[in-house]
Amino acid sequence: MKKSYLIIAFGLAITTQAQTPQEVAKITSDYDIPKLTALSKDFKALAEKEKASAMVLAKQNGWPITIQNPDGSFSELIKVIDDAPIYYSTSNVNAARSTRTNFLNSGGALGTNLDGNNMKVHVWDGGGVRSTHQELTGRVTYGDSPNISILSNNNHATHVTGTIIAKGITAIAKGMATKASATTYDWTNDLSEAMAATTTGMLLSNHSYGIGESPSNPIPDWLFGAYNADSKNWDYVMYNAPYYLMVASAGNDGLQNYNDTPLAQGYDKLTHFKVSKNSLVVANAQDAVIDNNGKLISVNINNTSSQGPTDDLRIKPDISGNGTDVYSTYYTTNIAYETLSGTSMAAPNVTGTLLLLQEYSRNLNGVFMKAATLKGLAMHTADDFNVQGPDAISGWGLLNGLKAAKAMSGNGTTSIVDERILANNESYFITVNSDGVSPLEASISWTDKQPPSVQETASDINENTPKLMEDLDIRIIKNATTYYPYKLLTATTNGLGDNTRDPFEKVTVNNASGQYTISVKHKGTLIGANKAYSLIITGITSPVSSGKMALADDKKETGNQNAQIITVGEAVINSVNSNSGFNALTMYPNPTSSLVTLNLANGKIVSLSIMSIDGKIVNIKMIDAATTADLDVSMLEKGIYIVAVQTNDGKTYSEKLFIK
Ligand SMILES: [Ca+2]
Ligand SMILES: [Ca+2]
Ligand SMILES: [Ca+2]
Ligand SMILES: [Ca+2]
């Protein structure tokens, strides 16, 4: 988003008419539209085939096609997996202002006046929305071709859509984005319809439903937590449309134990798109206690919220919204309202708030954020609760729209929100000053490619091979200390260390003070030449310097036959500051054409790097902590270079080197 500063003036000029054809064109400019359109057709054919064979088996086995459940939820047969009928069910239950969304709205303390102006959300649900409701009128359109269920089972869909966009004629039913519009769909063919909607610039969709289980309709145990074909297909959609983020309810089986073979008792309850890598899965938190400044005082999980994680121990659910006792629009009349609870209500609370953050991005920068940025921002700034750090019940914590918005507006000064590219075999580093008050936190987030294989039979039960395709890594480094990201150690415990499973990593340094270097690297070989990722840093006063280095594998180097070994733990990633002490670093002879000797007055050299004048690394060498180092520079072409040395006490010195 760095670049976007250049077009702030333009951004302001277009804010009153955004999500125009030009906006859509901008979102989809890197999309392969013919491919997405073809995929949409393929997914439609797949869904129709699955549904047709399910209908045949339903007739043979006497399975119901639709079910009105005693708790008011609605289920519909969609396919058969492993001989079991698979139903989509609404995730009934209750949302509110716990997510600090009110700070963003018109009249809110942040002064951002975000109400969803010219923003559109997409809602898939178990029936139609009552578009004539006084809170919604004129702002709901149907996205799928006329469907019988538009006329029925619309209580849930109407409630969910109201939570996102209700106007607030009845104040306590006011939605998150009172001026936004919604395109709503029946859940039949959701995958195909979502794929098609990405070509129209879809940014966010809400899915308050999932595969339902009940004692009378058991699903195979292996499906729980499994990355199956459905999980993969939704990742496929999001990978190919990187501005699109799917928000899904975790489900309301927190107190049920339908899975007889869970990763841990009371866990391992997620299925389908709730197991996808790129979706944002929402747990249900009770009403939070928030002070006047938007600070979280206390919050508890609703114990009906479904627990993760995934079989490969990815952190799911991702985040918590407020879905307990949510008052919203109801279907019975145009002035009807109802209070409901559940992850079904927590998801639209999150979706609506994220829509406002996209609106804010457009207002600030003239561009929308990539889905990975939005998702990363939401998880990075969430208020941690339940056990310390992320967990398989509450995810990264309770969504904090206020903190997310502040991270966006502070970009470049008190925070970094940056959409970056990591080249193959490259690492990025940035040195920052901690603000000395709040924790220093740094995250990376990316949209990960669908893996080649999935879990598809009972033999794949709890199969835990990482489904991650591109493994990026973030660290925070200060002197000899390296701070690692969170990860799950088991279904019920978290810890710090190298994370090889999640497409989001966050490192926290509590009681931070002074200067830190943040590094972003990758393992293996990136799938494309360049990997897009989002970097988010908070708790800083100002970035000091940044740069790139070649990765620590000299075998992968090209065009530099003399590349030196550059792996010594994390110490290689160091900044090149302009803080060279007077005569601290001397080099001789200078100019030179063959060998140069470096001498350090104070401290010992642990690494040195040579950069071209435009900042490109041409050589890096690790030194075994010495005050003097010799460097062969005979391969360098004539010109001016910068030599930087990193010392064992964390200092960096740089000097110009002339090659003759
Ligand atoms: Ca549909
Ligand atoms: Ca499992
Ligand atoms: Ca937590
Ligand atoms: Ca990693």
Coordinates of N, CA, C and O in Angstrom, one line a residue, residues 81-82 84-87 211-224 258-260 269-272:
I81 N -21.0 -37.7 0.7 CA -19.6 -37.9 0.8 C -19.4 -39.2 1.6 O -20.0 -39.4 2.7
D82 N -18.7 -40.2 1.0 CA -18.4 -41.4 1.7 C -19.7 -42.1 2.2 O -19.9 -42.5 3.3
A84 N -22.5 -40.9 3.0 CA -23.3 -40.1 4.0 C -23.9 -38.9 3.3 O -23.2 -38.2 2.6
P85 N -25.2 -38.7 3.6 CA -25.8 -37.4 3.1 C -25.2 -36.2 3.8 O -25.1 -36.2 5.0
I86 N -24.8 -35.2 3.0 CA -24.2 -34.0 3.5 C -25.2 -32.9 3.3 O -25.7 -32.6 2.2
Y87 N -25.6 -32.3 4.5 CA -26.5 -31.2 4.4 C -25.8 -29.9 4.8 O -25.0 -29.8 5.6
I211 N -21.7 -27.5 6.9 CA -22.2 -28.8 6.9 C -22.7 -29.1 8.3 O -22.0 -29.0 9.3
G212 N -24.0 -29.5 8.4 CA -24.6 -29.7 9.7 C -24.6 -31.2 10.0 O -24.7 -32.0 9.1
E213 N -24.4 -31.5 11.3 CA -24.6 -32.8 11.7 C -25.6 -32.9 12.8 O -25.7 -32.0 13.6
S214 N -26.3 -34.0 12.9 CA -27.2 -34.2 14.0 C -27.1 -35.7 14.3 O -26.7 -36.5 13.4
P215 N -27.6 -36.2 15.4 CA -27.6 -37.6 15.7 C -28.3 -38.4 14.6 O -27.9 -39.5 14.2
S216 N -29.3 -37.8 13.9 CA -30.0 -38.5 12.9 C -29.3 -38.4 11.5 O -29.6 -39.2 10.6
N217 N -28.4 -37.5 11.4 CA -27.7 -37.4 10.1 C -26.2 -37.3 10.4 O -25.5 -36.3 10.2
P218 N -25.6 -38.4 10.8 CA -24.2 -38.4 11.1 C -23.3 -38.3 9.8 O -23.8 -38.7 8.8
I219 N -22.2 -37.6 10.0 CA -21.3 -37.5 8.8 C -20.0 -38.3 9.2 O -19.8 -38.5 10.4
P220 N -19.2 -38.8 8.3 CA -18.1 -39.6 8.7 C -17.1 -38.8 9.6 O -16.9 -37.6 9.4
D221 N -16.6 -39.5 10.5 CA -15.6 -38.8 11.5 C -14.4 -38.2 10.8 O -13.9 -37.2 11.2
W222 N -14.0 -38.9 9.7 CA -12.7 -38.4 9.1 C -12.9 -37.0 8.5 O -11.9 -36.3 8.3
L223 N -14.2 -36.6 8.2 CA -14.4 -35.3 7.6 C -14.1 -34.1 8.5 O -13.8 -33.0 8.1
F224 N -14.2 -34.4 9.9 CA -14.0 -33.3 10.8 C -12.5 -32.9 10.8 O -11.6 -33.7 11.0
Y258 N -20.1 -34.9 18.1 CA -20.5 -35.8 17.0 C -19.2 -36.6 16.5 O -19.4 -37.6 15.9
N259 N -18.1 -36.0 16.7 CA -16.8 -36.6 16.2 C -16.3 -37.6 17.2 O -15.9 -37.2 18.3
D260 N -16.3 -38.9 16.9 CA -15.9 -39.9 17.8 C -14.4 -40.1 17.9 O -13.8 -40.8 18.7
K269 N -14.0 -29.9 15.1 CA -15.4 -29.9 14.7 C -15.7 -29.2 13.4 O -16.8 -29.0 13.0
L270 N -14.6 -28.7 12.8 CA -14.8 -27.9 11.6 C -14.7 -28.7 10.3 O -14.0 -29.8 10.3
T271 N -15.5 -28.3 9.3 CA -15.5 -29.1 8.0 C -15.6 -28.1 6.9 O -15.8 -26.9 7.0
H272 N -15.3 -28.6 5.6 CA -15.7 -27.9 4.4 C -14.9 -26.6 4.3 O -13.7 -26.6 4.6

